[in-house]
Tab-separated table of C-alpha atoms in Angstrom:
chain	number	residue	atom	x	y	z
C	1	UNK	CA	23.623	8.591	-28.146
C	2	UNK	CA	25.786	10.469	-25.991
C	3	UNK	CA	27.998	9.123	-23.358
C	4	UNK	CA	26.286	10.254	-20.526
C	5	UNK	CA	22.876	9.487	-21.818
C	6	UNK	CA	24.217	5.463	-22.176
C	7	UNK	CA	25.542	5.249	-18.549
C	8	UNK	CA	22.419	6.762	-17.441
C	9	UNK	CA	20.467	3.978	-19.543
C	10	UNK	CA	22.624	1.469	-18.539
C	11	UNK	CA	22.548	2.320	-14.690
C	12	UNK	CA	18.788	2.227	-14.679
C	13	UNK	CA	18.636	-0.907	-16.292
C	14	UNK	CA	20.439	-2.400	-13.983
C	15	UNK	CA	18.986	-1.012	-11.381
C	16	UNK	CA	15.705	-2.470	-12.424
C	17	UNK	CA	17.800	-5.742	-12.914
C	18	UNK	CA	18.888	-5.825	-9.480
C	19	UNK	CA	15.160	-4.756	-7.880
C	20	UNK	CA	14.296	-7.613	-9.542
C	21	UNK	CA	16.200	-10.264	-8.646
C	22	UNK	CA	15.355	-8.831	-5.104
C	23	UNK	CA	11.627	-9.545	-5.493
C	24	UNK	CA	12.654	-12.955	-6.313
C	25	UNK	CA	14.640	-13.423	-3.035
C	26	UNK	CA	11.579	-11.936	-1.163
C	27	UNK	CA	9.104	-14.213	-2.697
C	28	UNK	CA	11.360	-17.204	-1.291
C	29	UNK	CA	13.343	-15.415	1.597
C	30	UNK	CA	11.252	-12.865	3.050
C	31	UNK	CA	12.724	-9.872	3.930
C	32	UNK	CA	16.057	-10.949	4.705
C	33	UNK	CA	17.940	-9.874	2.010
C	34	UNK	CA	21.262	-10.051	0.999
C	35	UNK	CA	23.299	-7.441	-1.470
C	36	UNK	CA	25.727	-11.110	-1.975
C	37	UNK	CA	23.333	-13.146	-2.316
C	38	UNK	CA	21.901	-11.042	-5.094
C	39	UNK	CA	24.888	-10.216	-7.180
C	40	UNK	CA	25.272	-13.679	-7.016
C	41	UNK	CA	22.069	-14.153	-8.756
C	42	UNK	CA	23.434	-11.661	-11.205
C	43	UNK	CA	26.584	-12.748	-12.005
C	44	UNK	CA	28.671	-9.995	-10.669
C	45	UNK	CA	30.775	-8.976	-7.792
C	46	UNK	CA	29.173	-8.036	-4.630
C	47	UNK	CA	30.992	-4.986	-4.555
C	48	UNK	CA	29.732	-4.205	-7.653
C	49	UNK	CA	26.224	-3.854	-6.166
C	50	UNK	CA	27.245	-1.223	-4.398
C	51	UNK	CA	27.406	1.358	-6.562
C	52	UNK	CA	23.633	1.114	-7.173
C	53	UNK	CA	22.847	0.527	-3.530
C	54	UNK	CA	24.422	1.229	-0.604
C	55	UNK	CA	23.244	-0.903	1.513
C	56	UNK	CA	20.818	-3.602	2.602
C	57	UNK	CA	18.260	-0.764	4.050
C	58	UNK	CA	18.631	1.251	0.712
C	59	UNK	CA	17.911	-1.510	-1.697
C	60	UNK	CA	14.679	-2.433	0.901
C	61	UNK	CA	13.855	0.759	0.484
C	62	UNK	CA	13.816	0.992	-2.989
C	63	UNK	CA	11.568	-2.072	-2.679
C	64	UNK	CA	9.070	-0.503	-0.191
C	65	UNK	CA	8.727	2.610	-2.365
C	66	UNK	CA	8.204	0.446	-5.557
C	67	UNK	CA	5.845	-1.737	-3.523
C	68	UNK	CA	3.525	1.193	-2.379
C	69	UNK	CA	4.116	3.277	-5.928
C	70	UNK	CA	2.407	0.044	-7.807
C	71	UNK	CA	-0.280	-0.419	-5.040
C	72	UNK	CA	-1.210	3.121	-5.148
C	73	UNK	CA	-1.792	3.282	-8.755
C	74	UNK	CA	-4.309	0.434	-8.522
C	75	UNK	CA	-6.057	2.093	-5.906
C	76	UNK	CA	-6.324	5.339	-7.539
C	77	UNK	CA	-7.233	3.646	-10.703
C	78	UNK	CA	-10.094	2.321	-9.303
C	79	UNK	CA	-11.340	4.938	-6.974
C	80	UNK	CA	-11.240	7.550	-9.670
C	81	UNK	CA	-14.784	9.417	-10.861
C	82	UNK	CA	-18.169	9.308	-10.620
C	83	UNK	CA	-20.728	9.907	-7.927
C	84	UNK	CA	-21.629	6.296	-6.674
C	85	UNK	CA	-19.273	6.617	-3.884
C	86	UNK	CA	-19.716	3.324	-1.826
C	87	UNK	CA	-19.512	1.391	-4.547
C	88	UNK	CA	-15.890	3.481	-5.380
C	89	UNK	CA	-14.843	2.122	-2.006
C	90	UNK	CA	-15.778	-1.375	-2.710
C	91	UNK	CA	-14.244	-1.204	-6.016
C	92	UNK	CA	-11.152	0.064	-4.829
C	93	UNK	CA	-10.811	-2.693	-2.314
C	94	UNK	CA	-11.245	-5.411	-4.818
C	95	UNK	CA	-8.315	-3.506	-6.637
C	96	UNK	CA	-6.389	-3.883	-3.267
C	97	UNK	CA	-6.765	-7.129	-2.172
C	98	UNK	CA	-6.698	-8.321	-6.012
C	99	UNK	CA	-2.858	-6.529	-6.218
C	100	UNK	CA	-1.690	-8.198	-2.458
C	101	UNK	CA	-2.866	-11.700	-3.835
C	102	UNK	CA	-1.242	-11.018	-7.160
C	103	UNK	CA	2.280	-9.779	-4.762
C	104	UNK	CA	1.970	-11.528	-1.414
C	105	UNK	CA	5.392	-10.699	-0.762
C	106	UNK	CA	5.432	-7.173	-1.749
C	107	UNK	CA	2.452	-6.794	0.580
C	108	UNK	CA	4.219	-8.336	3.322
C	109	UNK	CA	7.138	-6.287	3.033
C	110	UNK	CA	4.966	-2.946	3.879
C	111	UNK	CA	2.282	-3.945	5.870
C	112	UNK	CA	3.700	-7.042	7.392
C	113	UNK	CA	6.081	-7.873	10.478
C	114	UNK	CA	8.474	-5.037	10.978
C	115	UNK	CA	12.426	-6.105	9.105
C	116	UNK	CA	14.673	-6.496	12.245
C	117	UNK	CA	17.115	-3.686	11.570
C	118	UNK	CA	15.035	-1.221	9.338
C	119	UNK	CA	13.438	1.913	10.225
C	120	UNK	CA	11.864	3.321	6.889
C	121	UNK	CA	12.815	6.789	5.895
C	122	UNK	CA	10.457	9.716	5.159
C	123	UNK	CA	11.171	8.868	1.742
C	124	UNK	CA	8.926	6.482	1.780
C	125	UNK	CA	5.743	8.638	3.369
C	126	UNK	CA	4.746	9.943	0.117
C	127	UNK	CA	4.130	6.382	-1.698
C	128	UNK	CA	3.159	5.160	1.663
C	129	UNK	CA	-0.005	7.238	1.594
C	130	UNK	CA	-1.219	6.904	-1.747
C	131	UNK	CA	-4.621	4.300	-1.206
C	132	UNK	CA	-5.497	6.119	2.157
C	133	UNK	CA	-5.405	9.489	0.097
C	134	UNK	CA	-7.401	7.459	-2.916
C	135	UNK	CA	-9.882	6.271	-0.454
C	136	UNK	CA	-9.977	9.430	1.975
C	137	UNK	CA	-10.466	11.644	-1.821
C	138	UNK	CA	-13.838	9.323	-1.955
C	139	UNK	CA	-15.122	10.168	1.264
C	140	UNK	CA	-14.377	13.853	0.440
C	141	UNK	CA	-15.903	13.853	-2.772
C	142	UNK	CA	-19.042	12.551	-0.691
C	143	UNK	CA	-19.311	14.713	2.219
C	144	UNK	CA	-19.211	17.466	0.078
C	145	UNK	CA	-21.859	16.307	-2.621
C	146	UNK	CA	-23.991	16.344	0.906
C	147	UNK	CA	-23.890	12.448	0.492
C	148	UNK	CA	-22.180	11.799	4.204
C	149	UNK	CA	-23.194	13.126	7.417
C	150	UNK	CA	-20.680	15.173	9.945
C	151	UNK	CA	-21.500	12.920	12.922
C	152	UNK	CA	-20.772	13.204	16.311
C	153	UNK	CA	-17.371	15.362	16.828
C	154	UNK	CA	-14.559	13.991	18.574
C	155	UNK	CA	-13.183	14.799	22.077
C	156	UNK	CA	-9.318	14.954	23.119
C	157	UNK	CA	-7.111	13.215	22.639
C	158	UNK	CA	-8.468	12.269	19.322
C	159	UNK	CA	-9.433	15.786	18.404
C	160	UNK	CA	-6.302	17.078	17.176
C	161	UNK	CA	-4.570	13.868	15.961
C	162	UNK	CA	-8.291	13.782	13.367
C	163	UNK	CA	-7.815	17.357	12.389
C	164	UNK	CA	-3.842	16.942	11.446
C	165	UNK	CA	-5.376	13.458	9.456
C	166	UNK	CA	-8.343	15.738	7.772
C	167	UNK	CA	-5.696	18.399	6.862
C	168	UNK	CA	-3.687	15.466	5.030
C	169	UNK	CA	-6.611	13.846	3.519
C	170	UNK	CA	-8.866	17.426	2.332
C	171	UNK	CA	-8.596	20.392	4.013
C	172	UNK	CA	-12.169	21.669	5.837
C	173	UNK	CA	-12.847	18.188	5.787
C	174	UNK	CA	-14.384	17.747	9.191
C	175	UNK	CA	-12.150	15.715	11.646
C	176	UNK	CA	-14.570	12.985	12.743
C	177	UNK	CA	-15.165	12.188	8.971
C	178	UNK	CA	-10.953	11.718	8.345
C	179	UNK	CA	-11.045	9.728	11.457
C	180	UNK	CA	-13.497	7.057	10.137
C	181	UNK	CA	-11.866	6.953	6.414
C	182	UNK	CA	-8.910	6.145	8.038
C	183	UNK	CA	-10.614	3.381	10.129
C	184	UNK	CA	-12.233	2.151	7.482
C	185	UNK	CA	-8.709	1.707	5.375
C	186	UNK	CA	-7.547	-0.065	8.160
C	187	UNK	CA	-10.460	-2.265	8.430
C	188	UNK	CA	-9.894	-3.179	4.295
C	189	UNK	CA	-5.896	-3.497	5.448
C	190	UNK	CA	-6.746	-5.842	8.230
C	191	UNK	CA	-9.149	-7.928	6.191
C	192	UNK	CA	-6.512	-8.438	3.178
C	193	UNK	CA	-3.728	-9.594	5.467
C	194	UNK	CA	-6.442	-11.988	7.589
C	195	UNK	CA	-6.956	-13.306	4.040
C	196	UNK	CA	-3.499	-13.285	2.667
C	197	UNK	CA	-1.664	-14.590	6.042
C	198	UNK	CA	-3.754	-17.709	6.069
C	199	UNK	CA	-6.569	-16.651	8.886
C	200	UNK	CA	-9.938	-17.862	6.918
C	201	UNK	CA	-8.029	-21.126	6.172
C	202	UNK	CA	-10.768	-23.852	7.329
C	203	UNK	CA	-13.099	-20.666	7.928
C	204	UNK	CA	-14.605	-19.008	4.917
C	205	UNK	CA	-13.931	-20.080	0.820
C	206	UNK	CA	-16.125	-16.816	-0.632
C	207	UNK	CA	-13.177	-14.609	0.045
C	208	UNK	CA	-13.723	-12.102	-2.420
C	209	UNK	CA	-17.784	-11.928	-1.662
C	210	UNK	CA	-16.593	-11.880	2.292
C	211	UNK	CA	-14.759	-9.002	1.690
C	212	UNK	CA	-17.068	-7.150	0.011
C	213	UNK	CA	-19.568	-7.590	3.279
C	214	UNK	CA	-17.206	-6.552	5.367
C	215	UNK	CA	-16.456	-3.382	3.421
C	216	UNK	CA	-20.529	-2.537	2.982
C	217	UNK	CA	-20.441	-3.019	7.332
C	218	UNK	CA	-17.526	-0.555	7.431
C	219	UNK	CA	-19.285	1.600	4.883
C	220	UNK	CA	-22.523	1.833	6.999
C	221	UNK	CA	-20.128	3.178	10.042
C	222	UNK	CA	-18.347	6.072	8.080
C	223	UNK	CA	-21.831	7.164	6.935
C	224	UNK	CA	-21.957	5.809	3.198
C	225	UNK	CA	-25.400	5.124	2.047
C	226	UNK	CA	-24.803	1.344	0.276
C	227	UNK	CA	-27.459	0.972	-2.724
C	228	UNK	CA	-27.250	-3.475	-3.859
């Protein structure tokens, strides 16, 4: 193996190495993290750390990108093919919530509180995007198999905020439509993190079934036809 080819091996490895020992300290820290406190956990020098990441905000970065990367993949993995399209969405909500109860951490770190200090680069818009462009492909798909009405266009100021959305999610997609995708993702995002931040505690045990009713309600508003 050529020289080059090892250091490049070798830095990724411990790149990985250090990412993970990160998780670790978000799992028990939250977001606070510290480059010492992990090359402590390592066994090498802080400075050391340093010439894998630069900083705190470039390591959390790394994190957030990683974070929304895996999370994306199970969303697209589950809203891939086929014509039933509500049940797609349903489907790919299970996959959701099932992959923020698997990493409650990781799914604190994006959709949680804000990190004091941190404003996430545009690196991060690409990853960030992934499930609303898995779940906005479904409604696509449907409106044009004729399988979801236009509804009711929208009036300024919404207008041309939906249109710049539509042109994101699939182009001649009418506004209105991207609109209500994107409501409905953030009606799945806001039901996960009820679940996952301890609001059903004392409330309601059937999580999973719960979920699922609330997605076939938000279903019926975007226009989805729901078959049992």
């Amino acid at each position: 193996m050529k020289a080059a080819s090892l250091r490049a091996r070798v830095r990724a490895e411990m790149t990985e190495e250090i990412k993970t020992v990160a998780k670790r300290h978000l799992a028990e820290e939250g977001a606070n993290l510290s480059l010492r406190a992990v090359a402590r956990d390592i066994g090498m020098a802080s400075s050391a750390v340093y010439r894998y990441f630069a900083s705190r905000d470039e390591l959390l970065t790394a994190l957030i990108i990683d974070a929304y990367d895996s999370l994306g993949a199970a969303a697209e993995s589950a809203a891939a093919g086929g014509d039933a399209f509500a049940r797609r969405w349903i489907d790919t909500g299970h996959a959701v919530r099932e992959w923020a109860l698997a990493r409650p951490h990781e799914w604190a770190l994006i959709y949680g509180s804000p990190v004091p200090g941190y404003a996430a680069p545009r690196d991060t818009v690409t990853s960030a995007i992934r499930v609303i462009l898995a779940l906005g492909g479904i409604v696509a798909e449907a409106h044009a198999a004729g399988a979801l009405p236009d509804g009711e266009p929208l009036a300024e100021p919404l207008a041309p905020e939906a249109r710049s959305v539509a042109d994101v999610l699939a182009p001649g997609l009418p506004p209105q439509v991207a609109f209500r995708a994107l409501g409905g993702w953030l009606q799945l995002c806001g039901a996960i993190s009820a679940e996952l931040f301890g609001q059903l505690q004392n409330t309601v045990e059937a999580r999973r079934e719960f979920l699922e009713f609330q997605m076939r309600g938000t279903l019926a508003w975007i226009g989805l036809e729901v078959t049992p």
